[in-house]
Amino acid sequence: MIYNIYSKRKGFEILCPLGSYPLFLRKNKDDKEELIKFLSEEGTRHKTSSLYVHIPFCDSLCNFCCFYRGLLKETQAIRYLDALKKEIVRYSDTNYVKSSSFASIYIGGGTPTSLRTEQLTDLLALLKERFNIRSDAEITVETTTHNAERDKLEALYENGVNRLSFGVQTFKDSIRNILTLTDTRSEAISVIRAAREIGFENIDIDLMYNLPGQSMDDWKMDLRQAAELELESISPNPLFVARGTAFAKQIAAGEIPPISGNRVEIDMYLLAISELENAGYRQQNLVHFVLPEKEHLYARMRFGSQDCLALGTSGGGFLGAYLYGNVRGINRYIEKIESTNAEFPVNICAKLTAEELMHKYVIWGLHSTEVGKNAFRELFGVELVDAFPEQIKSLERRGLIESDKSMIVLTTAGKVWCTNVAEEFCPERYVTIFEKMFGD
């Protein structure tokens, strides 16, 4: 049965940090110093890189959100953007970044569109001035439908943004109220249609499932409404109730209904796959479904082997063989940037060994539902099946992956249990860390 392949199902939210496992134990200052030296001396390992910029502000705080963000305060936002601009300049002055070109940019948060229009356009102008951004680059800005005013969207479009990602979550107003979303279904749809009228040809929306009070019919209606809007990308994600969030406290106090168990969540995920494929979408990765002629380039690059330069507080990046995470906290980030040493805001850093790079490549590749054997051989000089013979044989035997000459691919069961599958490629001594971080 697809419901009980493992004794406990691990959530998709663990998958990204799982591939970054060396960061959580190795806090070697030498690795950070080596990274800075590497940036000053080295050229790029890949032809193209991706760029992530974190904007940690929202004009209202959703009760379910566990990403690092804070309520927008204009004075603090001005200081943060000044610090961010300094970080951009520092990285752009390094030899490594000077020799890099960027094919995808993702401005996430938080809610970047909580900033004023001129703040966003100034940031975009500096990115273009300081980095080698390809003329055909995918440039995404995350937004919500309640603060994506038409003039702001027009300014983003005119300044090169060609992909929007709206955090819609659900079209059912009663559940939107539970999630403390501040606009209605009809208002959200109007904003999405306005973005299309402006000229955006690549629009994504996030939808969530296994929400309090959400039935299977509610979820089906959300999926069909999204498909009717003819969006280029639809991203269904299961609700993750993070410890310490307002949402978790409300559930514990009985103020809002509890979420359903694993079986319902699995059924909802399977329904999403079925509904979206029937509507003409293909599954690019675990949580992104795109029209056949489209793709989410940033996601493909981020979960492949390409570099990602991450800027801003709490940003996590990968440069050369170095995984790193920036300091968490708006004021800490500003202090780090404004220090007399003119530091990079890196808090933790790990230079990965060849073995760790192989683990990361497979774990993150599974997020895209397949791992290429030829690419693995070219990168590491060894066959994938020779690097992980026991894992691959065991997963094939249990019907979680299929393998041919060119790649291993997750089956439907493998997609459902993907984080558990990925854990089998993570050294066992690290798995308990993630249990403590993300467990019940």
Tab-separated table of C-alpha atoms in Angstrom:
chain	number	residue	atom	x	y	z
A	1	MET	CA	0.000	0.000	0.000
A	2	ILE	CA	1.224	3.474	-0.878
A	3	TYR	CA	0.213	4.735	2.589
A	4	ASN	CA	2.586	2.644	4.710
A	5	ILE	CA	5.826	2.099	2.792
A	6	TYR	CA	7.724	3.719	5.673
A	7	SER	CA	6.628	3.828	9.309
A	8	LYS	CA	6.532	7.647	9.323
A	9	ARG	CA	6.204	10.022	6.393
A	10	LYS	CA	8.656	12.951	6.317
A	11	GLY	CA	7.394	16.240	4.921
A	12	PHE	CA	8.619	17.961	1.752
A	13	GLU	CA	9.789	20.906	3.896
A	14	ILE	CA	12.757	18.827	5.117
A	15	LEU	CA	14.076	18.036	1.647
A	16	CYS	CA	15.996	21.253	0.934
A	17	PRO	CA	17.849	21.426	4.270
A	18	LEU	CA	18.447	17.671	4.028
A	19	GLY	CA	20.679	18.277	1.004
A	20	SER	CA	22.569	20.898	3.009
A	21	TYR	CA	23.278	18.601	5.945
A	22	PRO	CA	27.014	19.460	6.361
A	23	LEU	CA	26.066	23.030	7.311
A	24	PHE	CA	24.291	21.935	10.469
A	25	LEU	CA	27.319	20.293	12.090
A	26	ARG	CA	30.364	21.934	10.538
A	27	LYS	CA	30.730	25.526	11.704
A	28	ASN	CA	34.355	25.838	10.703
A	29	LYS	CA	35.541	29.442	10.530
A	30	ASP	CA	38.281	28.298	8.172
A	31	ASP	CA	35.641	27.296	5.600
A	32	LYS	CA	34.182	30.794	5.674
A	33	GLU	CA	37.623	32.346	5.235
A	34	GLU	CA	38.354	29.907	2.406
A	35	LEU	CA	35.090	30.911	0.704
A	36	ILE	CA	36.076	34.586	0.751
A	37	LYS	CA	39.501	33.708	-0.631
A	38	PHE	CA	37.899	31.481	-3.272
A	39	LEU	CA	35.648	34.317	-4.414
A	40	SER	CA	38.591	36.654	-4.834
A	41	GLU	CA	40.699	34.214	-6.837
A	42	GLU	CA	38.533	31.787	-8.774
A	43	GLY	CA	36.473	31.841	-11.969
A	44	THR	CA	33.160	30.058	-12.374
A	45	ARG	CA	32.704	26.331	-12.422
A	46	HIS	CA	29.541	26.556	-14.525
A	47	LYS	CA	28.481	28.719	-17.449
A	48	THR	CA	25.475	30.117	-15.637
A	49	SER	CA	24.382	30.694	-12.056
A	50	SER	CA	21.215	31.640	-10.228
A	51	LEU	CA	20.665	34.501	-7.814
A	52	TYR	CA	18.416	34.652	-4.763
A	53	VAL	CA	17.540	37.901	-2.969
A	54	HIS	CA	15.667	37.783	0.352
A	55	ILE	CA	13.267	40.566	1.295
A	56	PRO	CA	12.197	39.769	4.876
A	57	PHE	CA	9.218	42.114	5.130
A	58	CYS	CA	5.459	41.674	4.956
A	59	ASP	CA	2.723	44.258	5.402
A	60	SER	CA	0.703	41.658	7.299
A	61	LEU	CA	1.801	38.384	8.887
A	62	CYS	CA	-0.006	35.198	7.875
A	63	ASN	CA	-0.516	32.936	10.875
A	64	PHE	CA	0.736	29.775	9.109
A	65	CYS	CA	4.001	31.111	7.652
A	66	CYS	CA	7.282	29.800	9.056
A	67	PHE	CA	9.670	31.627	6.704
A	68	TYR	CA	11.902	34.317	8.128
A	69	ARG	CA	10.052	37.624	7.884
A	70	GLY	CA	8.880	40.562	9.958
A	71	LEU	CA	6.240	43.257	9.819
A	72	LEU	CA	7.295	46.078	7.521
A	73	LYS	CA	8.709	49.150	9.250
A	74	GLU	CA	9.782	51.851	6.823
A	75	THR	CA	12.885	52.993	8.722
A	76	GLN	CA	14.119	49.439	9.143
A	77	ALA	CA	13.350	48.617	5.508
A	78	ILE	CA	15.454	51.574	4.358
A	79	ARG	CA	18.399	50.436	6.506
A	80	TYR	CA	17.995	46.851	5.297
A	81	LEU	CA	17.946	47.846	1.626
A	82	ASP	CA	21.033	50.018	2.130
A	83	ALA	CA	22.812	47.018	3.648
A	84	LEU	CA	21.571	44.731	0.859
A	85	LYS	CA	22.956	47.114	-1.752
A	86	LYS	CA	26.341	47.031	-0.011
A	87	GLU	CA	26.275	43.219	-0.056
A	88	ILE	CA	25.455	43.289	-3.775
A	89	VAL	CA	28.423	45.578	-4.464
A	90	ARG	CA	30.813	43.475	-2.354
A	91	TYR	CA	29.959	40.251	-4.142
A	92	SER	CA	29.942	41.904	-7.560
A	93	ASP	CA	33.494	43.149	-6.975
A	94	THR	CA	34.846	39.603	-6.488
A	95	ASN	CA	36.596	37.861	-9.362
A	96	TYR	CA	34.338	34.831	-9.068
A	97	VAL	CA	31.109	36.796	-9.434
A	98	LYS	CA	32.559	39.067	-12.107
A	99	SER	CA	33.141	35.983	-14.248
A	100	SER	CA	29.665	34.569	-13.543
A	101	SER	CA	26.560	35.084	-15.628
A	102	PHE	CA	23.101	34.769	-14.147
A	103	ALA	CA	20.289	32.993	-15.969
A	104	SER	CA	17.702	33.157	-13.202
A	105	ILE	CA	16.919	35.575	-10.396
A	106	TYR	CA	14.439	34.937	-7.608
A	107	ILE	CA	13.393	37.755	-5.290
A	108	GLY	CA	11.599	36.095	-2.407
A	109	GLY	CA	10.631	36.686	1.173
A	110	GLY	CA	8.652	37.687	3.065
A	111	THR	CA	6.705	39.654	0.534
A	112	PRO	CA	8.927	41.724	-1.761
A	113	THR	CA	5.934	43.736	-3.008
A	114	SER	CA	5.390	45.061	0.508
A	115	LEU	CA	8.197	47.461	-0.448
A	116	ARG	CA	7.425	50.705	-2.236
A	117	THR	CA	7.582	50.613	-6.032
A	118	GLU	CA	10.678	52.811	-6.223
A	119	GLN	CA	12.477	50.606	-3.705
A	120	LEU	CA	11.861	47.565	-5.887
A	121	THR	CA	12.875	49.281	-9.121
A	122	ASP	CA	16.044	50.677	-7.499
A	123	LEU	CA	16.976	47.168	-6.364
A	124	LEU	CA	16.358	45.716	-9.824
A	125	ALA	CA	18.453	48.464	-11.422
A	126	LEU	CA	21.384	47.765	-9.099
A	127	LEU	CA	21.231	44.017	-9.772
A	128	LYS	CA	21.400	44.696	-13.507
A	129	GLU	CA	24.208	47.207	-13.066
A	130	ARG	CA	26.422	45.041	-10.874
A	131	PHE	CA	25.831	41.492	-12.169
A	132	ASN	CA	26.141	39.890	-15.587
A	133	ILE	CA	22.481	39.041	-16.109
A	134	ARG	CA	21.625	37.254	-19.323
A	135	SER	CA	19.227	39.011	-21.653
A	136	ASP	CA	16.899	35.989	-21.536
A	137	ALA	CA	17.129	35.536	-17.754
A	138	GLU	CA	14.088	34.397	-15.804
A	139	ILE	CA	13.408	37.076	-13.177
A	140	THR	CA	10.819	36.124	-10.565
A	141	VAL	CA	9.268	38.252	-7.839
A	142	GLU	CA	7.156	36.691	-5.110
A	143	THR	CA	4.003	38.599	-4.246
A	144	THR	CA	0.577	38.346	-2.712
A	145	THR	CA	-2.648	39.354	-4.373
A	146	HIS	CA	-3.545	41.880	-1.679
A	147	ASN	CA	-0.553	44.194	-2.219
A	148	ALA	CA	0.203	43.724	-5.914
A	149	GLU	CA	-1.201	47.046	-7.042
A	150	ARG	CA	-1.446	47.506	-10.794
A	151	ASP	CA	1.087	50.344	-10.951
A	152	LYS	CA	3.565	48.254	-8.965
A	153	LEU	CA	3.137	45.272	-11.286
A	154	GLU	CA	3.509	47.545	-14.308
A	155	ALA	CA	6.762	48.930	-12.892
A	156	LEU	CA	8.111	45.416	-12.283
A	157	TYR	CA	7.205	44.397	-15.834
A	158	GLU	CA	8.829	47.497	-17.304
A	159	ASN	CA	11.999	46.781	-15.309
A	160	GLY	CA	12.482	43.265	-16.640
A	161	VAL	CA	10.563	41.049	-14.222
A	162	ASN	CA	9.029	38.322	-16.379
A	163	ARG	CA	7.677	35.864	-13.819
A	164	LEU	CA	5.363	36.425	-10.859
A	165	SER	CA	4.640	33.975	-8.071
A	166	PHE	CA	1.445	34.755	-6.164
A	167	GLY	CA	0.829	33.257	-2.729
A	168	VAL	CA	-2.867	32.484	-3.238
A	169	GLN	CA	-2.983	29.322	-1.031
A	170	THR	CA	-6.716	28.700	-1.554
A	171	PHE	CA	-9.674	30.207	-3.385
A	172	LYS	CA	-12.186	29.305	-0.661
A	173	ASP	CA	-12.966	32.430	1.345
A	174	SER	CA	-13.816	30.682	4.617
A	175	ILE	CA	-10.418	28.959	4.619
A	176	ARG	CA	-8.688	32.161	3.481
A	177	ASN	CA	-10.079	33.720	6.653
A	178	ILE	CA	-8.589	30.922	8.768
A	179	LEU	CA	-5.219	31.573	7.089
A	180	THR	CA	-5.544	35.317	7.861
A	181	LEU	CA	-5.321	36.168	4.165
A	182	THR	CA	-6.664	39.675	3.791
A	183	ASP	CA	-8.413	39.577	0.410
A	184	THR	CA	-11.144	37.468	-1.131
A	185	ARG	CA	-11.204	34.836	-3.846
A	186	SER	CA	-12.666	37.242	-6.404
A	187	GLU	CA	-10.130	39.948	-5.538
A	188	ALA	CA	-7.262	37.473	-5.904
A	189	ILE	CA	-8.515	36.350	-9.313
A	190	SER	CA	-8.854	39.975	-10.458
A	191	VAL	CA	-5.233	40.721	-9.556
A	192	ILE	CA	-3.983	37.638	-11.426
A	193	ARG	CA	-5.971	38.648	-14.490
A	194	ALA	CA	-4.594	42.194	-14.234
A	195	ALA	CA	-1.054	40.798	-14.281
A	196	ARG	CA	-1.894	38.994	-17.503
A	197	GLU	CA	-3.299	42.178	-19.015
A	198	ILE	CA	-0.060	43.993	-18.166
A	199	GLY	CA	1.852	41.451	-20.228
A	200	PHE	CA	3.213	38.819	-17.835
A	201	GLU	CA	3.474	35.527	-19.712
A	202	ASN	CA	4.779	33.405	-16.849
A	203	ILE	CA	2.554	33.453	-13.775
A	204	ASP	CA	2.715	30.976	-10.914
A	205	ILE	CA	0.477	30.580	-7.902
A	206	ASP	CA	1.092	28.686	-4.679
A	207	LEU	CA	-1.768	26.540	-3.453
A	208	MET	CA	-1.826	24.681	-0.146
A	209	TYR	CA	-3.599	21.488	0.758
A	210	ASN	CA	-4.474	19.640	3.948
A	211	LEU	CA	-5.686	22.949	5.350
A	212	PRO	CA	-8.014	23.165	8.370
A	213	GLY	CA	-11.574	22.530	7.264
A	214	GLN	CA	-10.548	21.722	3.683
A	215	SER	CA	-12.394	18.821	2.063
A	216	MET	CA	-11.284	16.844	-0.953
A	217	ASP	CA	-13.926	18.659	-3.004
A	218	ASP	CA	-12.569	22.019	-1.805
A	219	TRP	CA	-9.100	21.001	-2.959
A	220	LYS	CA	-10.381	19.814	-6.329
A	221	MET	CA	-12.147	23.141	-6.838
A	222	ASP	CA	-8.921	25.042	-6.022
A	223	LEU	CA	-6.977	23.016	-8.573
A	224	ARG	CA	-9.623	23.446	-11.256
A	225	GLN	CA	-9.915	27.186	-10.612
A	226	ALA	CA	-6.142	27.508	-11.014
A	227	ALA	CA	-6.215	25.543	-14.260
A	228	GLU	CA	-9.095	27.669	-15.576
A	229	LEU	CA	-6.911	30.757	-15.147
A	230	GLU	CA	-4.486	29.185	-17.673
A	231	LEU	CA	-1.498	29.836	-15.448
A	232	GLU	CA	1.907	28.782	-16.674
A	233	SER	CA	2.788	27.251	-13.314
A	234	ILE	CA	0.835	25.903	-10.345
A	235	SER	CA	2.658	24.972	-7.143
A	236	PRO	CA	0.714	22.763	-4.704
A	237	ASN	CA	2.334	22.457	-1.282
A	238	PRO	CA	1.136	20.621	1.826
A	239	LEU	CA	0.570	22.778	4.876
A	240	PHE	CA	3.487	22.536	7.305
A	241	VAL	CA	2.481	23.448	10.840
A	242	ALA	CA	5.746	24.709	12.287
A	243	ARG	CA	6.255	24.651	16.020
A	244	GLY	CA	5.957	28.041	17.643
A	245	THR	CA	3.913	29.659	14.878
A	246	ALA	CA	0.663	31.431	15.642
A	247	PHE	CA	-1.048	28.741	13.583
A	248	ALA	CA	0.279	25.898	15.745
A	249	LYS	CA	-0.824	27.708	18.893
A	250	GLN	CA	-4.309	28.317	17.487
A	251	ILE	CA	-4.715	24.629	16.623
A	252	ALA	CA	-3.478	23.586	20.073
A	253	ALA	CA	-5.971	25.965	21.698
A	254	GLY	CA	-8.842	24.634	19.571
A	255	GLU	CA	-9.391	28.022	17.947
A	256	ILE	CA	-9.156	26.527	14.440
A	257	PRO	CA	-9.737	22.946	13.265
A	258	PRO	CA	-6.784	20.535	13.212
A	259	ILE	CA	-5.342	19.352	9.930
A	260	SER	CA	-5.950	15.831	8.650
A	261	GLY	CA	-3.484	12.967	8.853
A	262	ASN	CA	-1.019	11.535	6.351
A	263	ARG	CA	-3.556	9.460	4.425
A	264	VAL	CA	-5.639	12.518	3.516
A	265	GLU	CA	-2.520	14.532	2.695
A	266	ILE	CA	-1.289	11.756	0.393
A	267	ASP	CA	-4.698	11.521	-1.308
A	268	MET	CA	-4.693	15.280	-1.857
A	269	TYR	CA	-1.219	15.171	-3.401
A	270	LEU	CA	-2.251	12.333	-5.705
A	271	LEU	CA	-5.354	14.303	-6.667
A	272	ALA	CA	-3.158	17.303	-7.534
A	273	ILE	CA	-0.988	15.172	-9.813
A	274	SER	CA	-4.047	13.693	-11.531
A	275	GLU	CA	-5.994	16.955	-11.910
A	276	LEU	CA	-3.060	19.013	-13.153
A	277	GLU	CA	-1.812	16.390	-15.593
A	278	ASN	CA	-5.352	16.036	-16.954
A	279	ALA	CA	-5.413	19.833	-17.383
A	280	GLY	CA	-2.281	19.657	-19.546
A	281	TYR	CA	0.430	20.383	-16.999
A	282	ARG	CA	3.620	18.389	-16.565
A	283	GLN	CA	5.276	17.836	-13.207
A	284	GLN	CA	8.641	19.632	-13.199
A	285	ASN	CA	9.419	18.725	-9.604
A	286	LEU	CA	7.643	17.691	-6.442
A	287	VAL	CA	5.768	20.972	-6.046
A	288	HIS	CA	5.861	22.703	-9.451
A	289	PHE	CA	3.555	21.835	-12.329
A	290	VAL	CA	4.118	23.751	-15.559
A	291	LEU	CA	2.628	23.973	-19.012
A	292	PRO	CA	4.547	21.859	-21.561
A	293	GLU	CA	6.385	24.796	-23.167
A	294	LYS	CA	7.276	26.389	-19.806
A	295	GLU	CA	9.598	25.648	-16.931
A	296	HIS	CA	10.643	27.255	-13.673
A	297	LEU	CA	14.301	27.826	-14.534
A	298	TYR	CA	15.366	28.965	-11.074
A	299	ALA	CA	14.039	25.749	-9.530
A	300	ARG	CA	15.809	23.603	-12.135
A	301	MET	CA	19.091	25.408	-11.547
A	302	ARG	CA	18.770	25.556	-7.764
A	303	PHE	CA	18.134	21.843	-7.456
A	304	GLY	CA	20.793	20.945	-10.022
A	305	SER	CA	24.524	21.455	-9.784
A	306	GLN	CA	24.686	25.151	-10.680
A	307	ASP	CA	25.807	27.840	-8.282
A	308	CYS	CA	23.340	30.028	-6.430
A	309	LEU	CA	24.460	33.348	-5.001
A	310	ALA	CA	22.117	34.111	-2.096
A	311	LEU	CA	21.818	37.638	-0.731
A	312	GLY	CA	20.070	39.057	2.305
A	313	THR	CA	19.324	37.858	5.796
A	314	SER	CA	18.826	34.085	6.183
A	315	GLY	CA	19.695	33.472	2.505
A	316	GLY	CA	21.325	30.125	1.741
A	317	GLY	CA	23.637	29.732	-1.240
A	318	PHE	CA	26.052	27.411	-3.015
A	319	LEU	CA	29.220	28.662	-4.703
A	320	GLY	CA	31.825	26.279	-6.086
A	321	ALA	CA	31.953	23.562	-3.446
A	322	TYR	CA	30.847	25.892	-0.643
A	323	LEU	CA	27.417	25.765	0.976
A	324	TYR	CA	26.705	28.795	3.126
A	325	GLY	CA	23.979	30.469	5.127
A	326	ASN	CA	23.716	34.155	5.918
A	327	VAL	CA	23.015	35.517	9.389
A	328	ARG	CA	19.399	35.296	10.501
A	329	GLY	CA	17.847	38.492	11.805
A	330	ILE	CA	17.343	41.825	10.113
A	331	ASN	CA	19.329	43.845	12.649
A	332	ARG	CA	22.109	41.255	12.872
A	333	TYR	CA	22.391	41.295	9.096
A	334	ILE	CA	22.589	45.094	8.992
A	335	GLU	CA	25.217	45.128	11.744
A	336	LYS	CA	27.299	42.544	9.893
A	337	ILE	CA	27.229	44.543	6.665
A	338	GLU	CA	27.926	47.854	8.384
A	339	SER	CA	30.802	46.533	10.507
A	340	THR	CA	34.164	48.232	10.143
A	341	ASN	CA	35.567	45.044	8.592
A	342	ALA	CA	33.121	45.334	5.659
A	343	GLU	CA	32.223	41.673	6.095
A	344	PHE	CA	30.166	39.325	4.013
A	345	PRO	CA	27.116	38.361	6.115
A	346	VAL	CA	27.927	34.631	6.063
A	347	ASN	CA	27.093	32.908	9.341
A	348	ILE	CA	27.747	29.246	8.572
A	349	CYS	CA	29.754	27.723	5.752
A	350	ALA	CA	30.925	24.265	4.753
A	351	LYS	CA	33.289	23.281	1.979
A	352	LEU	CA	31.853	20.005	0.742
A	353	THR	CA	33.974	16.979	0.086
A	354	ALA	CA	33.552	15.032	-3.151
A	355	GLU	CA	31.416	12.495	-1.283
A	356	GLU	CA	29.221	15.210	0.227
A	357	LEU	CA	28.766	16.827	-3.184
A	358	MET	CA	27.505	13.501	-4.529
A	359	HIS	CA	25.005	13.174	-1.672
A	360	LYS	CA	23.789	16.748	-2.196
A	361	TYR	CA	23.418	16.226	-5.946
A	362	VAL	CA	21.221	13.167	-5.513
A	363	ILE	CA	19.120	14.542	-2.640
A	364	TRP	CA	18.381	17.803	-4.429
A	365	GLY	CA	17.951	15.995	-7.739
A	366	LEU	CA	15.192	13.888	-6.216
A	367	HIS	CA	13.284	17.127	-5.644
A	368	SER	CA	13.103	17.306	-9.448
A	369	THR	CA	11.871	13.665	-9.413
A	370	GLU	CA	14.833	12.351	-11.424
A	371	VAL	CA	18.615	12.106	-11.284
A	372	GLY	CA	20.590	11.892	-14.517
A	373	LYS	CA	23.234	9.174	-14.666
A	374	ASN	CA	25.296	10.787	-17.431
A	375	ALA	CA	25.418	14.146	-15.663
A	376	PHE	CA	26.431	12.412	-12.435
A	377	ARG	CA	29.278	10.609	-14.211
A	378	GLU	CA	30.485	13.814	-15.860
A	379	LEU	CA	30.478	15.705	-12.557
A	380	PHE	CA	31.996	13.094	-10.286
A	381	GLY	CA	33.829	10.611	-12.501
A	382	VAL	CA	31.920	7.632	-11.131
A	383	GLU	CA	28.708	5.844	-12.077
A	384	LEU	CA	25.661	6.694	-9.989
A	385	VAL	CA	24.869	3.024	-9.432
A	386	ASP	CA	28.430	2.420	-8.205
A	387	ALA	CA	28.307	5.362	-5.797
A	388	PHE	CA	25.004	4.263	-4.210
A	389	PRO	CA	24.451	0.592	-5.134
A	390	GLU	CA	22.562	-0.511	-2.015
A	391	GLN	CA	20.206	2.461	-1.960
A	392	ILE	CA	19.274	2.173	-5.624
A	393	LYS	CA	18.677	-1.586	-5.470
A	394	SER	CA	16.553	-1.268	-2.328
A	395	LEU	CA	14.465	1.600	-3.700
A	396	GLU	CA	13.878	-0.224	-6.989
A	397	ARG	CA	12.812	-3.358	-5.156
A	398	ARG	CA	10.255	-1.389	-3.106
A	399	GLY	CA	8.843	0.331	-6.188
A	400	LEU	CA	9.974	3.833	-5.196
A	401	ILE	CA	12.238	4.474	-8.187
A	402	GLU	CA	12.641	3.187	-11.714
A	403	SER	CA	15.999	3.090	-13.425
A	404	ASP	CA	17.173	2.929	-17.020
A	405	LYS	CA	20.469	3.647	-18.786
A	406	SER	CA	20.142	7.432	-18.493
A	407	MET	CA	18.495	8.185	-15.152
A	408	ILE	CA	16.683	7.124	-12.024
A	409	VAL	CA	13.127	8.434	-11.754
A	410	LEU	CA	10.749	8.577	-8.809
A	411	THR	CA	7.606	6.502	-9.225
A	412	THR	CA	4.301	7.883	-7.950
A	413	ALA	CA	4.978	6.163	-4.632
A	414	GLY	CA	8.477	7.642	-4.665
A	415	LYS	CA	7.060	11.145	-5.074
A	416	VAL	CA	4.715	10.622	-2.115
A	417	TRP	CA	7.599	9.405	0.044
A	418	CYS	CA	10.328	11.522	-1.553
A	419	THR	CA	11.830	12.917	1.654
A	420	ASN	CA	12.101	9.422	3.109
A	421	VAL	CA	13.720	8.287	-0.150
A	422	ALA	CA	16.171	11.211	-0.014
A	423	GLU	CA	17.103	10.375	3.581
A	424	GLU	CA	18.497	7.073	2.346
A	425	PHE	CA	21.175	9.077	0.513
A	426	CYS	CA	21.983	11.122	3.611
A	427	PRO	CA	24.574	9.770	6.069
A	428	GLU	CA	22.652	8.204	8.923
A	429	ARG	CA	24.426	10.184	11.617
A	430	TYR	CA	22.854	13.394	10.297
A	431	VAL	CA	19.252	12.229	9.972
A	432	THR	CA	18.537	12.671	13.692
A	433	ILE	CA	19.374	16.378	13.377
A	434	PHE	CA	16.449	16.841	11.030
A	435	GLU	CA	14.156	14.884	13.316
A	436	LYS	CA	14.909	17.406	16.062
A	437	MET	CA	14.557	20.389	13.721
A	438	PHE	CA	11.368	19.356	11.941
A	439	GLY	CA	9.837	16.585	14.010
A	440	ASP	CA	6.512	16.719	15.796
